[in-house]
CSV table of C-alpha atoms in Angstrom, one decimal:
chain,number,residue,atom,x,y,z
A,1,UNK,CA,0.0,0.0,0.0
A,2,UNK,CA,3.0,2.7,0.8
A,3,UNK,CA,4.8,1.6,-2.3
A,4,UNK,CA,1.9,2.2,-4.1
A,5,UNK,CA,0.9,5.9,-2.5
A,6,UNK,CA,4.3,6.6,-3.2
A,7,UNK,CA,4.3,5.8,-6.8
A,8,UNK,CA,0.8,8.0,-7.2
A,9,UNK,CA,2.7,10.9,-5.0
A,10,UNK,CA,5.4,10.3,-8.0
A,11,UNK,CA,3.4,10.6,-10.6
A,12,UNK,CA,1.3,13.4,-9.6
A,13,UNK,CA,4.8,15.5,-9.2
A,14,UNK,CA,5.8,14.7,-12.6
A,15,UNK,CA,2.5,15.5,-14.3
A,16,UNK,CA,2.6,19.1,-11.9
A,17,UNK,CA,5.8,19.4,-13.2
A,18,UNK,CA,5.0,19.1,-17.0
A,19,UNK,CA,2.3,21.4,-16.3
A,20,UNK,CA,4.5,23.5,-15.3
A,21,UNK,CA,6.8,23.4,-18.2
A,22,UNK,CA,3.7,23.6,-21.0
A,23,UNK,CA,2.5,26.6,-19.4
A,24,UNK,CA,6.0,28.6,-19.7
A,25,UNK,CA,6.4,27.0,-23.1
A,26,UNK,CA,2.8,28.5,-24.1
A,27,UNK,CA,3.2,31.7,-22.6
A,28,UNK,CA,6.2,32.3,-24.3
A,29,UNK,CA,4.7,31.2,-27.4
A,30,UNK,CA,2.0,33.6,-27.0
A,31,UNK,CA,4.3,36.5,-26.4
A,32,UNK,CA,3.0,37.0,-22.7
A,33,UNK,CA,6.1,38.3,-20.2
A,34,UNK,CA,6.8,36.6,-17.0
A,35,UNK,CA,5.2,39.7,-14.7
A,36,UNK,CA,2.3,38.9,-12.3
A,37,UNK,CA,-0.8,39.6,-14.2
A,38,UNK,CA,-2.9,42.6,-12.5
A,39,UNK,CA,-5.5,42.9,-15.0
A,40,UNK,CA,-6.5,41.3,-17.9
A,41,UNK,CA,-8.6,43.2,-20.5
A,42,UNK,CA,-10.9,44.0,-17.7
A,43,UNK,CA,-9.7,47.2,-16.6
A,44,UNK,CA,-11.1,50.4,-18.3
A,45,UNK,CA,-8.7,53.7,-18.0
A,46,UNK,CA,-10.3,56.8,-18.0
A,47,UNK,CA,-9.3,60.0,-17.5
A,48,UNK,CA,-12.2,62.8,-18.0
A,49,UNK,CA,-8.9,65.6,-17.9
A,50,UNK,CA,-6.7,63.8,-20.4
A,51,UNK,CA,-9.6,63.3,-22.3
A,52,UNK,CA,-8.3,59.4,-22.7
A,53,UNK,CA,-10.3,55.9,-22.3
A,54,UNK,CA,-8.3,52.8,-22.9
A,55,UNK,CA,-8.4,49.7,-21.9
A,56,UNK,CA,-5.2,47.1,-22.6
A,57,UNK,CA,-5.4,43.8,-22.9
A,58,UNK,CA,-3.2,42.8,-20.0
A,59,UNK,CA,-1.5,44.9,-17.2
A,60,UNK,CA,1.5,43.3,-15.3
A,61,UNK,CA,4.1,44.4,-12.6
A,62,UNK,CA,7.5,43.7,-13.9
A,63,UNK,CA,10.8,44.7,-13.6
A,64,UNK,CA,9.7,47.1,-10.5
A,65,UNK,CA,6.4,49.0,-12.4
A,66,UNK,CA,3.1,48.3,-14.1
A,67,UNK,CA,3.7,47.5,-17.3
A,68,UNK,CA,0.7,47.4,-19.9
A,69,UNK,CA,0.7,45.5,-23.0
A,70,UNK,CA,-1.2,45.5,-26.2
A,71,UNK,CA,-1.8,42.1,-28.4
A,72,UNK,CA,-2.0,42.4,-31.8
A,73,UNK,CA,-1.4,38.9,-33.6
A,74,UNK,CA,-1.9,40.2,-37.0
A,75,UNK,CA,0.9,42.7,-37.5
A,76,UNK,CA,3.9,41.9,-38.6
A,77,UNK,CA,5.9,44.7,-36.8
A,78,UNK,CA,4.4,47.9,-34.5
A,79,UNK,CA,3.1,50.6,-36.1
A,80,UNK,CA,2.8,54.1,-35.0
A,81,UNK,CA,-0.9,53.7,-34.3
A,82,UNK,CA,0.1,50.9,-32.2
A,83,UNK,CA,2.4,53.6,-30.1
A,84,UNK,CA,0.1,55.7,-29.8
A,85,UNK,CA,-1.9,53.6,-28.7
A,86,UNK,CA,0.4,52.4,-25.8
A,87,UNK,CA,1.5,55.9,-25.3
A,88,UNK,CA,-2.3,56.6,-24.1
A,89,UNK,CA,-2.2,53.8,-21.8
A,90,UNK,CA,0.8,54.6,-20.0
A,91,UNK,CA,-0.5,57.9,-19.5
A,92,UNK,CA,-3.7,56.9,-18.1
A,93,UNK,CA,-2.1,54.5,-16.2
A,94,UNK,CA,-0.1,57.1,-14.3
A,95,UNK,CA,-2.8,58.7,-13.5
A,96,UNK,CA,-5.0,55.5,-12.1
A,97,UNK,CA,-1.7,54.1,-10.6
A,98,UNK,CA,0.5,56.7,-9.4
A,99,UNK,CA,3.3,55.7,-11.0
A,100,UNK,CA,4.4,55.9,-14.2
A,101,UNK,CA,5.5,52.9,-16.3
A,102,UNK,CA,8.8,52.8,-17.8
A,103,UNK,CA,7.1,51.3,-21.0
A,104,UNK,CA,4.9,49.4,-23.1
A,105,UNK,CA,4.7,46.2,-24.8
A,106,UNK,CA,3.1,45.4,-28.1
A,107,UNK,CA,3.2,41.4,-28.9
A,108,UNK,CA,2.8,41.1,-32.7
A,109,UNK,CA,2.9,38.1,-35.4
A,110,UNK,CA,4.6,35.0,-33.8
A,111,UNK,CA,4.5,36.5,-30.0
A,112,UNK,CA,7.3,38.9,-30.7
A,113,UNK,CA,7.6,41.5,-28.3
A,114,UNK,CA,8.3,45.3,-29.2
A,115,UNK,CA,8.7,47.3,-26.1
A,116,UNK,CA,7.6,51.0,-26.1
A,117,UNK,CA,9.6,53.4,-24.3
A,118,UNK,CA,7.8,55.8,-22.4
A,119,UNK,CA,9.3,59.1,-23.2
A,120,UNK,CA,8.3,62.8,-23.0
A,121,UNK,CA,8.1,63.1,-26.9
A,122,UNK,CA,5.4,59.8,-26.9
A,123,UNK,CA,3.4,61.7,-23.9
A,124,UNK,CA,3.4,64.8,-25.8
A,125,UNK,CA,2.3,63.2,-29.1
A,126,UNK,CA,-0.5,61.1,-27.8
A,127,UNK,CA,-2.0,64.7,-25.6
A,128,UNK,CA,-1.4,66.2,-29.1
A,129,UNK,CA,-3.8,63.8,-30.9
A,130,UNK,CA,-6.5,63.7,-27.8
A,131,UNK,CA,-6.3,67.6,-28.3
A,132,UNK,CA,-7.0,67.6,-32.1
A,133,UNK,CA,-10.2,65.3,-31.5
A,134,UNK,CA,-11.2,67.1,-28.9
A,135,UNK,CA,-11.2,70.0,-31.1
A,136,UNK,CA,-12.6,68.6,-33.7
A,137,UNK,CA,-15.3,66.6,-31.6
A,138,UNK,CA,-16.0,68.9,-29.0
A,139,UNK,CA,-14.7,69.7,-25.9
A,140,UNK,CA,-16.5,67.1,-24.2
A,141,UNK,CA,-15.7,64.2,-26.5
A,142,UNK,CA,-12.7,61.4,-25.6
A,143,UNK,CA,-10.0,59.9,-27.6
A,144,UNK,CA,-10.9,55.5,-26.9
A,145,UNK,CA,-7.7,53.7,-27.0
A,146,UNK,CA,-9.2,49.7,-26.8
């Protein structure tokens, strides 16, 4: 009876421990980082003074911050939209946080990673753009980042 608990105790460890394995191996695949998840594409950002809504598909704490990141599975490299884009959740962000990420990730084609730096000229860019629709909205509208 022991030898035989034993070999079940045995078993379940090794089947725990391919578990394991497969789920690094997927998340990897998938382009996903190894931070704790905090949210995931739950989490709507909004900022009535920015004028900014967003809401990223995953938010993690990594290397020290919050770090949002932004899947798109189609693209074969990340466009400027796609900055922009992460430049208005980092902002927002901030805000709902207080503290500012370091950057962004956008996982493209494959699960490739591009990280987004965030950096006073991508701040002032994406307040630019939420300025300009404002404008051209009314001063009431948003700029929706989701």
């Amino acid at each position: 009876m022991r030898e035989q608990l034993l070999l079940v105790a045995l078993v379940l460890a090794f089947l725990g421990a391919l578990l394991l394995w497969w789920s690094a191996r997927a998340r990897e695949g998938m382009g996903l980082g190894s931070g704790e998840t905090i949210a995931l594409d739950n989490q709507e950002l909004v900022s009535e003074r920015l004028k900014l809504i967003g809401r990223p598909d995953r938010i993690v704490r990594e290397d020290g911050g919050l770090i949002p990141e932004e899947g798109k599975p189609s693209a074969k490299r990340v466009y400027p939209g796609h900055r922009l884009q992460l430049g208005a959740y980092l902002l927002l962000m901030e805000e709902e946080f207080g503290e500012r990420p370091p950057y962004g990730v956008v996982v493209i084609r494959d699960g490739e990673r591009g990280r987004v730096e965030n950096t006073e000229a991508l701040r002032e860019e994406v307040l630019a753009v939420a300025e300009k629709n404002s404008r051209a909205f009314g001063q009431n509208s948003t700029t929706r980042y989701a």
